[in-house]
mmCIF file of C-alpha atoms in Angstrom:
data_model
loop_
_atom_site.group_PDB
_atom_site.id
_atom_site.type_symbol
_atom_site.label_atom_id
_atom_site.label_comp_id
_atom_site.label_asym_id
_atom_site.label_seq_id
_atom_site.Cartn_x
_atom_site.Cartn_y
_atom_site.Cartn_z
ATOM 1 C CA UNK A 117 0.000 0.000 0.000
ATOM 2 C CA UNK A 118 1.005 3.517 -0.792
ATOM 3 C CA UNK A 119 2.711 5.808 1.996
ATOM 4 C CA UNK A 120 0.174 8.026 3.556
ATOM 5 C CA UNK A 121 2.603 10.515 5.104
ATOM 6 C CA UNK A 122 6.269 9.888 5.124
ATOM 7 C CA UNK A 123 7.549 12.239 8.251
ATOM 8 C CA UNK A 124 4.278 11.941 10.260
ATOM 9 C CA UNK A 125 4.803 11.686 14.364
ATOM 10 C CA UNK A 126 4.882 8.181 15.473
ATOM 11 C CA UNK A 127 3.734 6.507 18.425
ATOM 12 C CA UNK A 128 4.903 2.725 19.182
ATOM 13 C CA UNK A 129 3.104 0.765 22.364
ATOM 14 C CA UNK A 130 3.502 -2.656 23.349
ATOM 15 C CA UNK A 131 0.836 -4.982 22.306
ATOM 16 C CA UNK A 132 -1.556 -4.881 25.307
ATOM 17 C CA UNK A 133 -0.475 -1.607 26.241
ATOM 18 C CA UNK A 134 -2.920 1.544 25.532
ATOM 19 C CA UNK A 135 -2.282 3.921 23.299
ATOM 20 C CA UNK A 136 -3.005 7.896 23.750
ATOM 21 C CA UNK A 137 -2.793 9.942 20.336
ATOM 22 C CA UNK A 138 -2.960 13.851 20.756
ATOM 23 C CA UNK A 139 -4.589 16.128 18.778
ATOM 24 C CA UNK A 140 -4.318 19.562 18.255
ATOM 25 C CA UNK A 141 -7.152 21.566 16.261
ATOM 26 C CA UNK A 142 -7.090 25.003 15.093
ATOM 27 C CA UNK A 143 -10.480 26.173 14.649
ATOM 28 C CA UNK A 144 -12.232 27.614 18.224
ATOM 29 C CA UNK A 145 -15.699 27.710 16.186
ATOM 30 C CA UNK A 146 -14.978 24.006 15.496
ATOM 31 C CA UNK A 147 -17.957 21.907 17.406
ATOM 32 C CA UNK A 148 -17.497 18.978 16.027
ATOM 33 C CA UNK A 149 -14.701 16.146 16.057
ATOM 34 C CA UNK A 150 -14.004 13.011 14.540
ATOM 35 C CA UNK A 151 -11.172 10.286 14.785
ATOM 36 C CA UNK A 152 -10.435 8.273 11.484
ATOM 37 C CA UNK A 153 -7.970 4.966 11.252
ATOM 38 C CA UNK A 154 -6.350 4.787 7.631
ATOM 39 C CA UNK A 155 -4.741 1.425 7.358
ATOM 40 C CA UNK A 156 -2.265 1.159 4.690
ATOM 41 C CA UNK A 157 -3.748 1.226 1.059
ATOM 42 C CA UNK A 158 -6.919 1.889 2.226
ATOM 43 C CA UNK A 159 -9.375 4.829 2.889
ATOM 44 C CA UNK A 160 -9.580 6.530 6.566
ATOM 45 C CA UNK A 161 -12.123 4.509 8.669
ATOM 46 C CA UNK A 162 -14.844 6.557 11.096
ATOM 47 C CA UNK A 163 -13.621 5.651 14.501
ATOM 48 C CA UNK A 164 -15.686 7.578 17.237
ATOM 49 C CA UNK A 165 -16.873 11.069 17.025
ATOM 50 C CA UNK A 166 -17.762 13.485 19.704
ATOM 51 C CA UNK A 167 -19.438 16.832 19.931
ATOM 52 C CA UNK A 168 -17.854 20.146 21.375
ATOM 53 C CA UNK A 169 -21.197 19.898 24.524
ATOM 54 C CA UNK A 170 -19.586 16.941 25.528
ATOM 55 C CA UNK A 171 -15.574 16.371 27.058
ATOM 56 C CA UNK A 172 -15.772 12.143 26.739
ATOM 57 C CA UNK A 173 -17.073 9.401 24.725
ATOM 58 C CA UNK A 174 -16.522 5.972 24.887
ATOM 59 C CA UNK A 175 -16.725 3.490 22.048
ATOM 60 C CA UNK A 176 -15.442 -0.031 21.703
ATOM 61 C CA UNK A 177 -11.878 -0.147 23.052
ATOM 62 C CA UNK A 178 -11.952 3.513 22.339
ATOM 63 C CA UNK A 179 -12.179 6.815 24.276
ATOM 64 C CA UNK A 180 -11.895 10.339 22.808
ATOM 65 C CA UNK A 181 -11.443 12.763 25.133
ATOM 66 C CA UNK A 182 -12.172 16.827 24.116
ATOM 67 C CA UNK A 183 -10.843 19.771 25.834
ATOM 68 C CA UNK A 184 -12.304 23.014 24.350
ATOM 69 C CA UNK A 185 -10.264 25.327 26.928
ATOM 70 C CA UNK A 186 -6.747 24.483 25.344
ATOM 71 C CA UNK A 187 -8.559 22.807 21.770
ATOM 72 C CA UNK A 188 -7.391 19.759 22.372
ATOM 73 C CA UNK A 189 -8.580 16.370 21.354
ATOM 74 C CA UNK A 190 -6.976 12.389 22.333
ATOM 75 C CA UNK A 191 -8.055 9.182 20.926
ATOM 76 C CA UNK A 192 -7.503 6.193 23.902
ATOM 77 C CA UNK A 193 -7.036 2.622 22.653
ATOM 78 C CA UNK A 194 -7.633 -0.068 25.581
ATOM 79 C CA UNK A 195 -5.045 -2.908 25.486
ATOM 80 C CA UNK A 196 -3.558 -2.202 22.112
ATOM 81 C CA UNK A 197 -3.874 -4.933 19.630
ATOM 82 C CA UNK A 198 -1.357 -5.742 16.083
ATOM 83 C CA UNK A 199 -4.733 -4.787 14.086
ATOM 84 C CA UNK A 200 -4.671 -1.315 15.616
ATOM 85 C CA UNK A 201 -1.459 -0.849 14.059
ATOM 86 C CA UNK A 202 -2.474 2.620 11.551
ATOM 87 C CA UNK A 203 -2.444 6.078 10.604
ATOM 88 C CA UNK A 204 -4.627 7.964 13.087
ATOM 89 C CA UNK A 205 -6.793 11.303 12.041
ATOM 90 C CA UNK A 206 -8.258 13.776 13.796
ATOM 91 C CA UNK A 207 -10.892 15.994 12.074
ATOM 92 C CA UNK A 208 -12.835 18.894 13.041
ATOM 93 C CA UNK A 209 -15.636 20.487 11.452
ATOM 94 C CA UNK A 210 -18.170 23.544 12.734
ATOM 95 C CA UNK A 211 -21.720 22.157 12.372
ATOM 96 C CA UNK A 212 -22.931 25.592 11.055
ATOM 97 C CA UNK A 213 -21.225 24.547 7.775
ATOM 98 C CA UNK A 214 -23.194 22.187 7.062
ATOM 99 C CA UNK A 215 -19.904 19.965 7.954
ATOM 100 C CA UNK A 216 -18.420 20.320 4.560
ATOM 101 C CA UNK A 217 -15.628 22.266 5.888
ATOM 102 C CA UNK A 218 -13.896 19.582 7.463
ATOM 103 C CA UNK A 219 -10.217 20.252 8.329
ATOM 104 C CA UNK A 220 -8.090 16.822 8.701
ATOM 105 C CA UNK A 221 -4.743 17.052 10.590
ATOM 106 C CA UNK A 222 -1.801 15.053 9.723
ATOM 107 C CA UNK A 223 -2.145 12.363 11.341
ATOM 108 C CA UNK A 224 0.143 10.174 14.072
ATOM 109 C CA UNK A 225 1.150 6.692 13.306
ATOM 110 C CA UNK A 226 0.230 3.921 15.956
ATOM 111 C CA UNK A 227 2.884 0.771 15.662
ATOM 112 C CA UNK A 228 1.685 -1.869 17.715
ATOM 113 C CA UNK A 229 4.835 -4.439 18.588
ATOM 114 C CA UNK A 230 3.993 -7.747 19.309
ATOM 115 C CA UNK B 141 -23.366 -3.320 -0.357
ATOM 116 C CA UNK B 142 -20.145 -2.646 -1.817
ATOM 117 C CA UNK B 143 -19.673 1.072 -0.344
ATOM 118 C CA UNK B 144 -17.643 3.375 -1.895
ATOM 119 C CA UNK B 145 -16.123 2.024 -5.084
ATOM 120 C CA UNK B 146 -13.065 4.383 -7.032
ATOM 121 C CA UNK B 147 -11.867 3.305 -10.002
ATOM 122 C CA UNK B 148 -8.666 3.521 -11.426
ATOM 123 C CA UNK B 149 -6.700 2.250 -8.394
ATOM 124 C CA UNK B 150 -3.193 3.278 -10.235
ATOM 125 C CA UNK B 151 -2.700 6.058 -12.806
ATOM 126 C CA UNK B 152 0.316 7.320 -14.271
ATOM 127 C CA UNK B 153 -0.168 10.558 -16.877
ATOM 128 C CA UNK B 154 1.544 12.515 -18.680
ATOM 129 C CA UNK B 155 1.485 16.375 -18.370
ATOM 130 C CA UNK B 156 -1.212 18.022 -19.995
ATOM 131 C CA UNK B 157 -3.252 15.301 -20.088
ATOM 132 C CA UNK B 158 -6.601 14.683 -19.220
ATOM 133 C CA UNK B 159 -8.555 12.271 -17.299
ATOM 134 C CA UNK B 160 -11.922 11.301 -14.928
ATOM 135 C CA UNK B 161 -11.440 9.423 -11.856
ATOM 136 C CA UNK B 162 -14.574 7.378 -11.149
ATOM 137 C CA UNK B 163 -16.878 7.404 -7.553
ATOM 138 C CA UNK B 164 -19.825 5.662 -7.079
ATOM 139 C CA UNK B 165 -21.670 4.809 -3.964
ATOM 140 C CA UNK B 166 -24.817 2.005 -3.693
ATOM 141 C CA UNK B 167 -25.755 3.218 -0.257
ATOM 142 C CA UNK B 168 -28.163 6.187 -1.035
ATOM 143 C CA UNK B 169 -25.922 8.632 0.187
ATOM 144 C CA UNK B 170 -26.711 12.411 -0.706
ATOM 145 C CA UNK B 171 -23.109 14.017 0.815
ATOM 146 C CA UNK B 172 -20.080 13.370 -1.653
ATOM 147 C CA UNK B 173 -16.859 14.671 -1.424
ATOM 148 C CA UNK B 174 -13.393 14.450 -3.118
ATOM 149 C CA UNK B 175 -10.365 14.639 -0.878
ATOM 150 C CA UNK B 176 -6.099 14.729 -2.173
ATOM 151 C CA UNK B 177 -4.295 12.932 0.692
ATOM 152 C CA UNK B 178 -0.315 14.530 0.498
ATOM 153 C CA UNK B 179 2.663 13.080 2.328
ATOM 154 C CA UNK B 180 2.298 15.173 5.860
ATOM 155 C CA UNK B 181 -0.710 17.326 5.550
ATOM 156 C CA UNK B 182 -3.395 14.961 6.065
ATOM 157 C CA UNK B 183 -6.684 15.041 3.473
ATOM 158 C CA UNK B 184 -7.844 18.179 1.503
ATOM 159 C CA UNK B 185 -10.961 18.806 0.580
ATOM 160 C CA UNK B 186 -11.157 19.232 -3.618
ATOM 161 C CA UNK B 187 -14.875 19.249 -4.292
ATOM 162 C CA UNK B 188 -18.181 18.517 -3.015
ATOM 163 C CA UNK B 189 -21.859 17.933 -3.748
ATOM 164 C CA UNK B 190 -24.763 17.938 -1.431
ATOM 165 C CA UNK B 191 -27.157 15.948 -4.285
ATOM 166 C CA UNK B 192 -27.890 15.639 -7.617
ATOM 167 C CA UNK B 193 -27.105 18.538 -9.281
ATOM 168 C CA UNK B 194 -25.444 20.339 -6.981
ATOM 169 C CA UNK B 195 -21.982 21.066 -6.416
ATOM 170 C CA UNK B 196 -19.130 23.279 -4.218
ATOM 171 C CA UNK B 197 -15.585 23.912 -4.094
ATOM 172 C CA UNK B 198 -13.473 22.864 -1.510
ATOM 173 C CA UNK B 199 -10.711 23.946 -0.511
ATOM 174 C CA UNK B 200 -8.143 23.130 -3.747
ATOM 175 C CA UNK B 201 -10.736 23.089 -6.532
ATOM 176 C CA UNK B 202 -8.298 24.657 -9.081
ATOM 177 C CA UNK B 203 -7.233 22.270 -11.655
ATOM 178 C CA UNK B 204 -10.270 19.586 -11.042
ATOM 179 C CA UNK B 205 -13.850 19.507 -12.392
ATOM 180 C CA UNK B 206 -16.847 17.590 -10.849
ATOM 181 C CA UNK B 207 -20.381 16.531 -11.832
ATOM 182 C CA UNK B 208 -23.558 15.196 -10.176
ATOM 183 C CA UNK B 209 -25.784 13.719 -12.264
ATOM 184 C CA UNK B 210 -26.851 10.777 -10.079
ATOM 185 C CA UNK B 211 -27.037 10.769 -6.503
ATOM 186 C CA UNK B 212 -24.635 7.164 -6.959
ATOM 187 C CA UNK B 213 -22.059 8.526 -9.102
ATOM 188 C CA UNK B 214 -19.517 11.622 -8.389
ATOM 189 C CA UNK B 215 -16.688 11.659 -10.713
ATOM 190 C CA UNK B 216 -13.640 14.192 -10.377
ATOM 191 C CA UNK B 217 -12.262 15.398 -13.746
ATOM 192 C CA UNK B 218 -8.766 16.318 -14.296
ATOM 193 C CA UNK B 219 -8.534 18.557 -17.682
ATOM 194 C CA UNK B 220 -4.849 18.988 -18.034
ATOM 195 C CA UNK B 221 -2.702 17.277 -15.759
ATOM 196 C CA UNK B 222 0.155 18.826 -14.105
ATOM 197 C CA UNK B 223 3.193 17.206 -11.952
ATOM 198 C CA UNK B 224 1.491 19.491 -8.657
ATOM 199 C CA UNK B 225 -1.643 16.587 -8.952
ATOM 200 C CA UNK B 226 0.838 13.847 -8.247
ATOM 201 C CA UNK B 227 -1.521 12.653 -5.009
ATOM 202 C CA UNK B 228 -3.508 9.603 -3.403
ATOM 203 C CA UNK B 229 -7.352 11.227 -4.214
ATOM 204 C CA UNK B 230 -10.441 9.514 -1.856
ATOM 205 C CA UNK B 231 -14.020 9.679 -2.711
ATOM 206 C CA UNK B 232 -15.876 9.794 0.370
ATOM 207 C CA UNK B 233 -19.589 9.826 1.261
ATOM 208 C CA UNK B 234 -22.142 10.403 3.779
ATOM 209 C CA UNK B 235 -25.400 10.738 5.105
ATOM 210 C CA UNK B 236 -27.456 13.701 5.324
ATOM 211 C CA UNK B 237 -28.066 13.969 9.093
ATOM 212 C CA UNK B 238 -26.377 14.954 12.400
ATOM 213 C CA UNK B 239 -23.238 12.128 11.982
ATOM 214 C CA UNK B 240 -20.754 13.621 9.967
ATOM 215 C CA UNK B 241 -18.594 11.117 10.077
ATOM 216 C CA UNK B 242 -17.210 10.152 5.911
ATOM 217 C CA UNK B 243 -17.180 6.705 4.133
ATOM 218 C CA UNK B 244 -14.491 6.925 2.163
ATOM 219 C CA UNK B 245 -13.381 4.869 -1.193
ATOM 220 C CA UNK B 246 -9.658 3.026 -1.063
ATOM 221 C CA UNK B 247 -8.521 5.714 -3.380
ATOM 222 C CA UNK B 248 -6.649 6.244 -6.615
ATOM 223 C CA UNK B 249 -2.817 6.861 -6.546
ATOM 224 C CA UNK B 250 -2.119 9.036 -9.149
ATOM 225 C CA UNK B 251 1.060 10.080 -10.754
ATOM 226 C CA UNK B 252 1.951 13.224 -13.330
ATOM 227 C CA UNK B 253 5.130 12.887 -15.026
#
């Protein structure tokens, strides 16, 4: 599959370990966030979304956690697995927009060792 | 339900020429997008269309022409290729609702020599 970003940050856990991926975003009218998986030669995968009323949300395996004070966002994966191994996006979007406007950052690589 | 399907997966043109990378979607979406996904800078929205008939800029439209003639089909045209649209491009679709959250196609590497 085709390199999706050759100089992106990395992150490497142990398998069973879990994994915290940081996320800055720019926009303070942003109200809207999403994390995407893009495994290698494919498309990005919805992960979990979350709106700017709320600070958590839980998923399968998978917390995102929103601070609007210092616009920050983190994706949590519970006891890493190989599978999770992936480019990671964060995405933000202002729902006033008709969420068209949607502004992807660059993305952290997970490796998961085994 | 096959999703979001893109078709070439590999392209290699010359400069100056032209081309139409293919979308289509079976699952009654009415959201379409085209995104360019660049080493480092994450996915860029080209073009987008809200339905049938209807269609927006993105962010990098120059360069790239689009169409809506069905709400299944959302091809992005590329009328004279230059070395600059050497990129991975996604379709992607969605829903019209409160989730904003994309489907995307596997893409279509394409490369401008």
């Amino acid at each position: 599959g085709e390199s999706v970003g050759l100089h992106l940050p990395t992150l490497s856990v142990q398998e069973g370990d879990n994994s915290i991926i940081n996320c800055a975003y720019s926009n303070s009218a942003s109200d809207y966030f999403i994390w995407y998986k893009q495994e290698s030669g494919k498309g990005p995968q919805f992960i979990i979304d979350i709106r700017s009323n709320m600070d958590k949300r839980q998923g399968q395996r998978v917390t995102v956690l929103l601070n609007k004070t210092v616009k920050h966002l983190s994706l949590q994966i519970a006891a890493t697995q190989p599978g999770d191994s992936a480019v990671y996006f964060c995405a933000e979007n202002a729902l006033n927009t008709g969420g068209f406007k949607t502004i992807f950052g660059a993305g952290t690589r997970l490796f998961v060792k085994a | 339900n096959a999703g979001v399907t893109q078709t070439p997966k590999f392209q290699v043109l010359k400069t100056g020429q032209s081309m139409t990378l293919q979308c289509a979607q079976d699952m009654n979406h009415e959201y379409m997008s085209w995104y360019r996904q660049d080493p480092g800078m994450g996915l860029r929205l080209i073009h987008y269309s809200v339905g049938a008939g209807i269609t927006d800029q993105g962010e990098v439209p120059n360069g790239y022409n689009v169409s809506r003639s069905t709400t299944e089909d959302f091809p992005l045209r590329l009328l004279s290729a230059a070395p600059s649209q050497t990129s991975v491009y996604f379709c992607a679709s969605r829903k019209r609702g409160t989730n904003y959250g994309y489907t995307f196609g596997s893409g279509t590497r394409l490369t401008v020599v």
